[in-house]
Short mmCIF file of C-alpha atoms in Angstrom, two decimals:
data_model
loop_
_atom_site.label_atom_id
_atom_site.label_comp_id
_atom_site.label_asym_id
_atom_site.label_seq_id
_atom_site.Cartn_x
_atom_site.Cartn_y
_atom_site.Cartn_z
CA MET A 1 25.25 35.89 -17.09
CA LYS A 2 22.37 38.36 -16.54
CA GLN A 3 20.10 36.19 -18.67
CA PHE A 4 21.08 33.10 -16.65
CA LEU A 5 20.34 34.85 -13.36
CA PHE A 6 16.97 36.04 -14.67
CA LEU A 7 15.98 32.52 -15.72
CA PHE A 8 17.17 31.11 -12.38
CA VAL A 9 15.10 33.62 -10.37
CA PHE A 10 12.13 33.13 -12.70
CA ALA A 11 12.25 29.38 -12.13
CA LEU A 12 12.28 29.86 -8.37
CA THR A 13 9.41 32.34 -8.23
CA THR A 14 7.03 31.14 -10.94
CA PRO A 15 4.46 28.41 -10.29
CA PHE A 16 5.02 25.36 -12.43
CA VAL A 17 3.11 22.22 -13.23
CA GLN A 18 5.13 19.21 -12.21
CA SER A 19 3.99 16.04 -13.94
CA GLN A 20 2.90 13.15 -11.79
CA GLU A 21 3.23 9.65 -13.19
CA ASN A 22 1.50 6.33 -12.54
CA LEU A 23 -1.75 7.77 -11.26
CA PRO A 24 -4.90 5.61 -11.15
CA THR A 25 -6.85 5.68 -14.38
CA ASP A 26 -10.29 4.87 -12.96
CA TYR A 27 -11.23 8.12 -11.28
CA LEU A 28 -14.64 9.52 -12.11
CA THR A 29 -14.45 11.59 -15.28
CA LYS A 30 -15.08 15.30 -15.70
CA GLU A 31 -18.09 14.30 -17.81
CA PHE A 32 -19.56 12.46 -14.82
CA HIS A 33 -19.22 15.50 -12.55
CA HIS A 34 -20.63 17.79 -15.26
CA GLY A 35 -23.60 15.48 -15.56
CA ARG A 36 -24.19 15.66 -11.81
CA ARG A 37 -24.19 19.47 -11.94
CA GLU A 38 -26.73 19.37 -14.74
CA ALA A 39 -28.88 16.97 -12.72
CA PHE A 40 -28.63 19.29 -9.69
CA ARG A 41 -29.51 22.31 -11.82
CA ALA A 42 -32.57 20.53 -13.21
CA LEU A 43 -33.95 20.22 -9.67
CA MET A 44 -33.36 23.88 -8.78
CA PRO A 45 -36.39 26.20 -8.84
CA ALA A 46 -36.55 29.06 -11.35
CA ASN A 47 -34.38 32.10 -10.65
CA SER A 48 -32.26 30.37 -8.02
CA VAL A 49 -28.57 30.03 -7.21
CA ALA A 50 -26.80 27.26 -5.29
CA VAL A 51 -23.56 27.61 -3.35
CA VAL A 52 -21.42 24.64 -2.28
CA PHE A 53 -18.45 25.01 0.09
CA SER A 54 -15.37 22.88 0.55
CA TYR A 55 -14.79 21.33 3.96
CA PRO A 56 -12.29 22.98 6.31
CA GLU A 57 -8.95 21.42 7.11
CA LYS A 58 -8.70 19.81 10.55
CA VAL A 59 -5.82 20.02 13.01
CA PHE A 60 -4.36 16.66 14.05
CA SER A 61 -1.89 18.15 16.52
CA LYS A 62 -0.21 21.53 16.81
CA ASP A 63 0.91 22.40 13.24
CA ILE A 64 -0.05 19.04 11.65
CA ASN A 65 -3.38 18.53 9.89
CA TYR A 66 -5.34 15.35 9.33
CA ASN A 67 -5.22 14.06 5.77
CA TYR A 68 -7.74 16.21 3.95
CA HIS A 69 -11.11 14.71 3.09
CA PRO A 70 -13.20 16.72 0.61
CA ASN A 71 -16.84 17.61 1.08
CA PRO A 72 -18.58 14.70 -0.70
CA ASP A 73 -21.11 17.08 -2.29
CA MET A 74 -18.32 19.30 -3.65
CA TYR A 75 -16.50 16.25 -4.99
CA TYR A 76 -19.70 14.78 -6.45
CA LEU A 77 -20.47 17.97 -8.35
CA THR A 78 -16.96 19.02 -9.38
CA GLY A 79 -14.28 16.38 -8.83
CA TYR A 80 -12.36 19.03 -6.87
CA LYS A 81 -10.61 17.56 -3.83
CA GLU A 82 -8.81 20.55 -2.30
CA PRO A 83 -9.84 22.89 0.55
CA ASP A 84 -10.63 26.62 0.29
CA ALA A 85 -13.09 26.46 -2.60
CA ILE A 86 -16.63 27.53 -3.48
CA LEU A 87 -18.87 26.36 -6.31
CA VAL A 88 -21.68 28.65 -7.49
CA LEU A 89 -24.40 27.11 -9.68
CA PHE A 90 -27.08 29.20 -11.42
CA LYS A 91 -30.39 27.90 -12.66
CA GLU A 92 -30.30 30.23 -15.66
CA PRO A 93 -27.29 31.57 -17.61
CA GLN A 94 -25.83 34.80 -16.24
CA GLY A 95 -24.25 37.92 -17.72
CA THR A 96 -23.25 38.60 -21.28
CA GLU A 97 -20.95 35.57 -21.20
CA LYS A 98 -23.95 33.36 -20.40
CA TYR A 99 -22.13 31.30 -17.76
CA ASN A 100 -24.17 29.05 -15.47
CA GLU A 101 -21.47 28.01 -12.99
CA VAL A 102 -18.37 29.46 -11.40
CA LEU A 103 -15.70 27.62 -9.43
CA PHE A 104 -13.35 29.43 -7.05
CA VAL A 105 -10.21 27.45 -6.20
CA ARG A 106 -6.95 27.68 -4.28
CA GLU A 107 -4.35 29.73 -6.08
CA ARG A 108 -1.21 28.05 -7.41
CA ASN A 109 1.78 28.73 -5.17
CA ALA A 110 5.14 27.12 -5.96
CA SER A 111 6.50 27.57 -2.44
CA ARG A 112 3.48 26.08 -0.71
CA GLU A 113 3.19 23.25 -3.23
CA THR A 114 6.76 22.25 -2.38
CA TRP A 115 5.60 21.66 1.20
CA THR A 116 2.01 20.50 0.91
CA GLY A 117 1.53 19.12 -2.58
CA ARG A 118 0.30 20.05 -6.02
CA ARG A 119 -2.66 22.32 -6.59
CA LEU A 120 -4.93 22.32 -9.62
CA GLY A 121 -5.31 26.08 -9.78
CA ILE A 122 -7.36 27.83 -12.44
CA GLU A 123 -5.87 26.08 -15.46
CA GLY A 124 -6.02 22.66 -13.83
CA ALA A 125 -9.70 23.14 -12.95
CA LYS A 126 -10.38 24.02 -16.56
CA SER A 127 -8.39 21.25 -18.20
CA LYS A 128 -8.91 18.41 -15.71
CA LEU A 129 -12.38 19.21 -14.33
CA GLY A 130 -13.93 20.76 -17.44
CA PHE A 131 -14.92 24.13 -15.99
CA THR A 132 -14.99 27.19 -18.22
CA THR A 133 -15.35 29.94 -15.62
CA VAL A 134 -12.80 29.59 -12.82
CA TYR A 135 -11.24 32.13 -10.47
CA ASN A 136 -8.88 32.09 -7.54
CA GLY A 137 -10.59 32.12 -4.17
CA LYS A 138 -9.29 35.61 -3.37
CA ASP A 139 -11.37 36.93 -6.30
CA PHE A 140 -14.68 35.82 -4.79
CA ASN A 141 -15.07 38.92 -2.64
CA ALA A 142 -14.90 41.22 -5.66
CA PHE A 143 -16.92 38.95 -7.95
CA ALA A 144 -20.09 40.72 -9.08
CA ILE A 145 -23.00 38.63 -7.88
CA ASP A 146 -26.19 40.06 -6.38
CA PHE A 147 -27.73 37.28 -4.31
CA ALA A 148 -30.71 39.52 -3.53
CA LYS A 149 -31.99 39.24 -7.10
CA PHE A 150 -32.57 35.50 -6.79
CA ASP A 151 -35.83 34.07 -5.47
CA LYS A 152 -33.92 31.30 -3.72
CA VAL A 153 -30.33 30.94 -2.48
CA ILE A 154 -29.64 27.23 -1.96
CA TYR A 155 -26.81 26.13 0.29
CA ASP A 156 -25.86 23.51 2.82
CA GLU A 157 -25.23 24.13 6.49
CA ILE A 158 -22.40 26.66 6.69
CA PRO A 159 -19.32 25.26 8.47
CA THR A 160 -18.72 26.93 11.82
CA ASP A 161 -15.54 25.13 12.86
CA VAL A 162 -13.32 27.12 10.51
CA ALA A 163 -10.21 28.72 11.95
CA GLU A 164 -10.14 32.49 11.62
CA ASN A 165 -7.46 33.63 9.21
CA ASN A 166 -6.50 36.96 7.65
CA SER A 167 -5.67 35.43 4.29
CA PRO A 168 -8.13 36.55 1.56
CA ASP A 169 -8.30 33.15 -0.12
CA ASN A 170 -8.95 30.59 2.63
CA LEU A 171 -12.30 29.09 3.57
CA TYR A 172 -12.84 31.48 6.47
CA ALA A 173 -12.58 34.48 4.13
CA LEU A 174 -14.77 32.82 1.49
CA LEU A 175 -17.54 32.04 3.97
CA LYS A 176 -17.36 35.50 5.49
CA SER A 177 -17.66 37.05 2.04
CA PHE A 178 -20.55 34.79 1.05
CA LYS A 179 -22.54 35.60 4.17
CA SER A 180 -21.93 39.30 3.62
CA LYS A 181 -22.95 39.15 -0.05
CA ALA A 182 -26.06 37.06 0.69
CA GLY A 183 -27.03 39.06 3.80
CA ILE A 184 -26.85 35.96 5.99
CA THR A 185 -26.57 36.28 9.75
CA THR A 186 -27.03 33.78 12.55
CA ALA A 187 -30.49 35.22 13.12
CA ASN A 188 -31.74 34.95 9.55
CA GLU A 189 -29.83 31.95 8.23
CA THR A 190 -32.34 30.18 6.02
CA SER A 191 -33.22 26.49 6.05
CA THR A 192 -30.96 24.06 4.21
CA ASP A 193 -33.89 21.72 3.49
CA LEU A 194 -33.86 22.35 -0.26
CA PHE A 195 -30.14 21.60 -0.56
CA ASP A 196 -30.67 18.38 1.37
CA LYS A 197 -33.70 17.46 -0.73
CA ILE A 198 -31.78 17.87 -3.98
CA THR A 199 -28.61 16.10 -2.89
CA ASN A 200 -30.56 13.30 -1.18
CA SER A 201 -32.50 12.72 -4.39
CA LEU A 202 -29.37 12.60 -6.52
CA ARG A 203 -26.98 10.68 -4.32
CA GLU A 204 -29.40 7.95 -3.21
CA ILE A 205 -29.49 6.60 -6.78
CA LYS A 206 -26.12 5.39 -8.03
CA THR A 207 -25.10 5.96 -11.63
CA PRO A 208 -23.33 3.26 -13.69
CA GLU A 209 -20.00 5.04 -13.10
CA GLU A 210 -20.54 5.03 -9.35
CA LEU A 211 -21.53 1.36 -9.36
CA VAL A 212 -18.16 0.45 -10.87
CA LEU A 213 -16.37 2.09 -7.92
CA MET A 214 -18.82 0.71 -5.36
CA ARG A 215 -18.34 -2.84 -6.62
CA LYS A 216 -14.57 -2.44 -6.36
CA THR A 217 -14.50 -0.92 -2.88
CA VAL A 218 -16.83 -3.61 -1.54
CA LYS A 219 -15.00 -6.44 -3.28
CA LEU A 220 -11.58 -5.50 -1.95
CA SER A 221 -13.09 -5.06 1.52
CA CYS A 222 -14.35 -8.64 1.28
CA VAL A 223 -10.85 -9.85 0.39
CA ALA A 224 -9.57 -8.16 3.56
CA HIS A 225 -12.26 -9.73 5.76
CA ASN A 226 -11.54 -13.16 4.29
CA GLU A 227 -7.82 -12.82 4.87
CA VAL A 228 -8.37 -11.99 8.53
CA MET A 229 -10.67 -15.00 8.84
CA LYS A 230 -7.77 -17.18 7.68
CA ALA A 231 -5.03 -15.41 9.63
CA VAL A 232 -6.77 -14.81 12.96
CA GLY A 233 -5.83 -16.68 16.13
CA PRO A 234 -6.26 -16.23 19.88
CA ASP A 235 -2.83 -14.56 20.18
CA MET A 236 -3.52 -11.96 17.51
CA SER A 237 -4.24 -8.41 18.70
CA GLU A 238 -7.16 -6.29 17.58
CA ASN A 239 -4.69 -3.82 16.14
CA GLU A 240 -3.01 -6.50 14.05
CA ALA A 241 -6.33 -7.60 12.58
CA ASP A 242 -7.08 -3.94 11.85
CA GLY A 243 -3.69 -3.66 10.14
CA ILE A 244 -4.38 -6.59 7.82
CA HIS A 245 -7.49 -4.81 6.59
CA ALA A 246 -5.54 -1.59 6.05
CA TYR A 247 -2.74 -3.30 4.15
CA ILE A 248 -5.08 -5.14 1.79
CA HIS A 249 -7.14 -2.01 1.14
CA ARG A 250 -4.04 -0.13 0.10
CA HIS A 251 -2.67 -3.08 -1.86
CA TYR A 252 -5.70 -2.77 -4.14
CA GLY A 253 -5.43 1.01 -4.43
CA ALA A 254 -7.89 2.22 -1.82
CA GLU A 255 -6.99 5.55 -0.26
CA GLY A 256 -7.96 4.34 3.20
CA GLU A 257 -11.05 3.38 5.16
CA GLY A 258 -14.46 4.99 4.81
CA TYR A 259 -14.78 5.34 8.60
CA PRO A 260 -12.73 4.47 11.69
CA PRO A 261 -12.46 0.66 11.74
CA ILE A 262 -14.27 -1.26 14.48
CA VAL A 263 -12.30 -4.37 15.45
CA GLY A 264 -13.60 -5.58 18.80
CA ALA A 265 -13.02 -8.87 20.60
CA GLY A 266 -15.44 -10.28 23.18
CA ALA A 267 -16.82 -7.49 25.35
CA ASN A 268 -15.42 -4.88 22.94
CA GLY A 269 -17.63 -6.29 20.21
CA CYS A 270 -20.64 -5.26 22.31
CA ILE A 271 -19.68 -1.59 21.96
CA LEU A 272 -21.39 -0.40 18.79
CA HIS A 273 -18.78 2.17 17.73
CA TYR A 274 -15.78 0.71 19.50
CA GLY A 275 -12.65 2.25 18.01
CA ASP A 276 -9.70 1.68 20.33
CA ASN A 277 -8.78 -1.63 18.68
CA ASN A 278 -6.02 -2.04 21.28
CA ALA A 279 -6.68 -5.37 23.02
CA THR A 280 -3.35 -7.22 22.84
CA LYS A 281 -5.01 -10.63 22.55
CA ILE A 282 -8.33 -11.66 21.05
CA ASP A 283 -8.23 -14.91 23.06
CA ASN A 284 -10.91 -17.53 22.45
CA GLN A 285 -13.60 -14.96 21.81
CA LEU A 286 -15.64 -13.65 18.93
CA LEU A 287 -14.04 -10.90 16.88
CA LEU A 288 -16.46 -8.36 15.41
CA MET A 289 -14.94 -6.50 12.47
CA ASP A 290 -16.83 -3.56 10.96
CA VAL A 291 -14.33 -2.36 8.36
CA GLY A 292 -14.79 -0.98 4.85
CA SER A 293 -12.39 0.61 2.42
CA GLU A 294 -12.74 3.97 0.72
CA TYR A 295 -11.87 3.75 -2.96
CA HIS A 296 -11.78 7.02 -4.90
CA GLY A 297 -14.22 8.55 -2.44
CA TYR A 298 -16.67 5.63 -2.24
CA SER A 299 -17.01 3.67 0.97
CA ALA A 300 -17.76 0.01 1.58
CA ASP A 301 -19.30 -1.04 4.90
CA VAL A 302 -18.88 -4.73 5.67
CA THR A 303 -19.12 -6.44 9.06
CA ARG A 304 -18.19 -10.00 9.86
CA THR A 305 -18.11 -11.70 13.27
CA ILE A 306 -15.74 -14.63 13.58
CA PRO A 307 -14.39 -16.97 16.28
CA ALA A 308 -10.71 -16.30 16.95
CA ASN A 309 -9.98 -20.02 17.36
CA GLY A 310 -11.89 -20.96 14.22
CA LYS A 311 -14.83 -22.63 15.97
CA PHE A 312 -18.07 -21.11 17.29
CA THR A 313 -19.25 -22.24 20.72
CA GLU A 314 -22.84 -23.41 20.96
CA GLU A 315 -23.87 -20.12 22.60
CA GLN A 316 -22.04 -18.02 20.01
CA LYS A 317 -23.55 -20.10 17.24
CA ALA A 318 -27.08 -19.65 18.59
CA ILE A 319 -26.80 -15.86 18.69
CA TYR A 320 -25.05 -15.77 15.31
CA GLN A 321 -27.82 -17.82 13.71
CA ILE A 322 -30.51 -15.39 14.89
CA VAL A 323 -28.65 -12.47 13.31
CA TYR A 324 -28.09 -14.46 10.12
CA ASP A 325 -31.78 -15.40 9.95
CA ALA A 326 -32.75 -11.75 10.42
CA GLN A 327 -30.54 -10.79 7.48
CA GLU A 328 -32.05 -13.50 5.31
CA GLU A 329 -35.60 -12.34 6.04
CA VAL A 330 -34.69 -8.71 5.29
CA PHE A 331 -33.11 -9.74 1.99
CA LYS A 332 -36.47 -11.16 0.89
CA ILE A 333 -38.02 -7.68 0.86
CA CYS A 334 -35.03 -5.91 -0.70
CA LYS A 335 -36.55 -4.71 -3.97
CA GLU A 336 -38.03 -1.61 -5.48
CA GLY A 337 -41.17 -0.36 -3.75
CA THR A 338 -40.48 -1.67 -0.24
CA PRO A 339 -40.69 1.08 2.42
CA ILE A 340 -37.19 1.56 3.80
CA GLN A 341 -38.51 1.53 7.35
CA ASP A 342 -39.78 -2.02 6.77
CA LEU A 343 -36.21 -3.35 6.66
CA ASN A 344 -35.64 -2.59 10.32
CA LYS A 345 -39.13 -3.74 11.28
CA LYS A 346 -38.45 -7.13 9.74
CA ALA A 347 -35.03 -7.46 11.39
CA LYS A 348 -36.44 -6.52 14.79
CA GLU A 349 -39.26 -9.04 14.38
CA VAL A 350 -36.85 -11.94 13.75
CA ILE A 351 -34.40 -10.93 16.49
CA THR A 352 -37.22 -10.53 19.02
CA ALA A 353 -38.54 -14.02 18.31
CA GLY A 354 -35.05 -15.49 18.51
CA LEU A 355 -34.15 -13.87 21.84
CA ILE A 356 -37.46 -14.94 23.36
CA LYS A 357 -36.89 -18.52 22.19
CA LEU A 358 -33.47 -18.57 23.89
CA GLY A 359 -34.94 -17.12 27.09
CA ILE A 360 -32.77 -14.00 26.93
CA ILE A 361 -35.85 -11.76 26.96
CA THR A 362 -39.50 -12.39 27.80
CA ASP A 363 -40.99 -9.00 26.90
CA PRO A 364 -40.75 -8.09 23.16
CA LYS A 365 -40.08 -4.47 24.14
CA ASP A 366 -36.76 -5.55 25.65
CA VAL A 367 -35.36 -6.36 22.21
CA ARG A 368 -34.01 -2.78 22.10
CA ILE A 369 -31.64 -3.66 24.97
CA TYR A 370 -29.76 -6.12 22.79
CA TYR A 371 -30.53 -4.68 19.33
CA PRO A 372 -30.31 -0.90 19.83
CA HIS A 373 -29.64 0.31 16.28
CA GLY A 374 -31.36 0.32 12.91
CA CYS A 375 -30.88 -2.28 10.21
CA SER A 376 -29.99 -0.18 7.19
CA HIS A 377 -28.47 3.03 5.90
CA PHE A 378 -27.56 4.40 2.49
CA LEU A 379 -24.00 3.83 1.30
CA GLY A 380 -21.81 5.68 -1.19
CA LEU A 381 -19.66 8.78 -0.92
CA ASP A 382 -20.42 8.73 2.80
CA VAL A 383 -20.60 5.55 4.81
CA HIS A 384 -23.94 6.90 6.05
CA ASP A 385 -24.81 8.31 2.68
CA LYS A 386 -27.48 10.78 1.69
CA GLY A 387 -30.96 9.56 0.85
CA ASN A 388 -34.61 9.74 1.86
CA TYR A 389 -35.04 7.32 4.74
CA MET A 390 -38.81 7.84 4.84
CA GLY A 391 -39.18 6.79 1.20
CA THR A 392 -39.27 3.45 -0.59
CA LEU A 393 -36.49 1.38 -2.11
CA LYS A 394 -35.63 2.24 -5.70
CA GLU A 395 -33.53 0.52 -8.31
CA ASN A 396 -29.79 1.32 -8.01
CA MET A 397 -29.95 2.39 -4.38
CA ILE A 398 -27.29 0.81 -2.19
CA LEU A 399 -28.13 0.21 1.46
CA THR A 400 -26.58 -1.89 4.18
CA VAL A 401 -28.43 -4.70 5.89
CA GLU A 402 -26.84 -5.05 9.33
CA PRO A 403 -28.84 -6.62 12.14
CA GLY A 404 -26.97 -7.35 15.36
CA ILE A 405 -27.21 -8.65 18.91
CA TYR A 406 -24.96 -7.39 21.72
CA ILE A 407 -25.02 -8.91 25.20
CA PRO A 408 -22.52 -7.18 27.51
CA ALA A 409 -21.48 -8.58 30.88
CA ASN A 410 -23.97 -8.14 33.72
CA SER A 411 -26.92 -8.26 31.35
CA LYS A 412 -30.14 -9.63 32.86
CA CYS A 413 -29.82 -13.06 31.31
CA ASP A 414 -27.85 -16.25 31.86
CA LYS A 415 -24.10 -15.55 32.18
CA LYS A 416 -23.37 -17.96 29.35
CA TRP A 417 -24.56 -15.29 26.90
CA TRP A 418 -22.41 -12.47 28.31
CA ASN A 419 -19.86 -10.72 26.09
CA ILE A 420 -21.28 -12.17 22.90
CA GLY A 421 -21.58 -9.46 20.27
CA VAL A 422 -22.61 -10.34 16.72
CA ARG A 423 -23.24 -8.14 13.72
CA ILE A 424 -23.40 -9.24 10.08
CA GLU A 425 -23.44 -6.42 7.57
CA ASP A 426 -23.72 -6.57 3.80
CA ASP A 427 -23.92 -3.94 1.08
CA ILE A 428 -27.05 -4.46 -1.00
CA LEU A 429 -27.76 -3.05 -4.45
CA MET A 430 -31.49 -2.75 -5.02
CA LEU A 431 -32.83 -4.08 -8.30
CA LYS A 432 -36.27 -3.84 -9.87
CA ASP A 433 -37.63 -7.10 -8.48
CA SER A 434 -34.76 -8.33 -6.33
CA TYR A 435 -31.32 -7.36 -5.01
CA GLU A 436 -27.62 -7.99 -5.47
CA ASN A 437 -25.40 -8.61 -2.45
CA LEU A 438 -22.23 -6.73 -3.39
CA SER A 439 -20.38 -8.23 -0.41
CA ALA A 440 -21.32 -11.86 -1.12
CA ASP A 441 -17.64 -12.73 -1.65
CA SER A 442 -17.13 -12.81 2.11
CA PRO A 443 -18.86 -15.80 3.78
CA ARG A 444 -21.77 -15.21 6.17
CA LYS A 445 -22.89 -18.71 7.20
CA TRP A 446 -21.14 -19.90 10.35
CA GLN A 447 -20.27 -23.18 8.63
CA ASP A 448 -18.54 -21.32 5.77
CA ILE A 449 -16.64 -19.08 8.18
CA GLU A 450 -15.33 -22.12 10.07
CA ALA A 451 -14.30 -23.72 6.77
CA LEU A 452 -12.42 -20.61 5.63
CA ALA A 453 -10.70 -20.32 9.03
CA LYS A 454 -9.01 -23.68 8.33
CA GLN A 455 -7.22 -22.23 5.32
CA LYS A 456 -3.77 -20.71 5.63
CA SER A 457 -3.18 -17.00 5.16
CA THR A 458 -0.20 -15.30 3.58
CA PHE A 459 0.07 -13.32 6.79
CA ASN A 460 0.68 -16.48 8.85
CA ASP A 461 4.15 -16.78 7.35
CA MET A 462 5.23 -13.21 7.96
CA LYS A 463 8.08 -13.02 10.47
CA PHE A 464 9.27 -9.82 12.09
CA PRO A 465 12.20 -9.21 14.46
CA LYS A 466 11.37 -9.03 18.15
CA ILE A 467 11.45 -5.55 19.68
#
């Protein structure tokens, strides 16, 4: 009996690894993340150390947090997706053990894991992520590291929106300890330019492993856009269209969306970052949908603008064609060596000429009223990914091409143009002498959109009880 009681208590108080079945098999490998650390280390100056922090958890309401999203740089370099962690990378091997990296992670805790999910812990970080030197976060304070001996301490902007906590192993304690060890105060906090320079250089060029995930996240986003094109009607709500995207993303294994979806009808489509998505009817208006999935950390960013009744009006068609033509002209210069700034210059040039031809503007400077944003941004682990925007296009960069025209009510032009908002956005992989449109599976020509709208969607047959 005593032995039974001992085993029972031991089982209740000892952390255990509970197996999890049917997990995706296409996550990035530990070899990929190790390779990214080696690439980062190669760009570090001699006698330097780099420190990467996890992101803090965010409160949704009261005692409920938002679903946790890892720091993309931490994930890129480690594969670790939990909060309360610090990665330390050394340019040269350290100590008698000759280690060149140390990862501090959340400690295993059976009670907490029952409530909030499994933790990798030390052994998981070693076996699943390939690290050799791993400690619990609470050990960071006592870890022997003299930051003063290094010529350069490289780190990103230190998070300031971290809740104060007395626990020795949460992010607040880790950051406090790091700043104390490195002698960092608000007054002498050094520039993060070198960290940005290194991560921009690495993340702007996609590896073959990343391209596999990028192709998938963009492709399944295109399926979602196409399904809405078929299912949409004047009586559909913005929220319902948003929901179709979400369902299809998850059907194909995406964890969610890479950014808050923008699903705006009519006047709402003229708001660049509209996010309410709560109009109960789209009516006979254009529906602008800027929605992209996030698949294993990698975000798509696809925008399509469609007529809710399946047919563009002449005015809608005229504006749409200008935006389409701008995209086509930008595509022609999408290849290695083109200055990135030239993409927006070309888009602005085409849109300006088109608006003048329609009589919407007379002064070229007024193009900014109806086209107020840039044409392109890097895409990857962040929807607005890291990269050098003042540089030139290079092979295996992925950037969006997204010209747009937005004419809200009461604009200084003929009323027939009011509340027309059009954006077309595609995800473009740069090649040596050309480009690949990763989002080509979703139609862009207005004729092709009208043709697809005539097809029936699976969602048209879904019947739900009235409430």
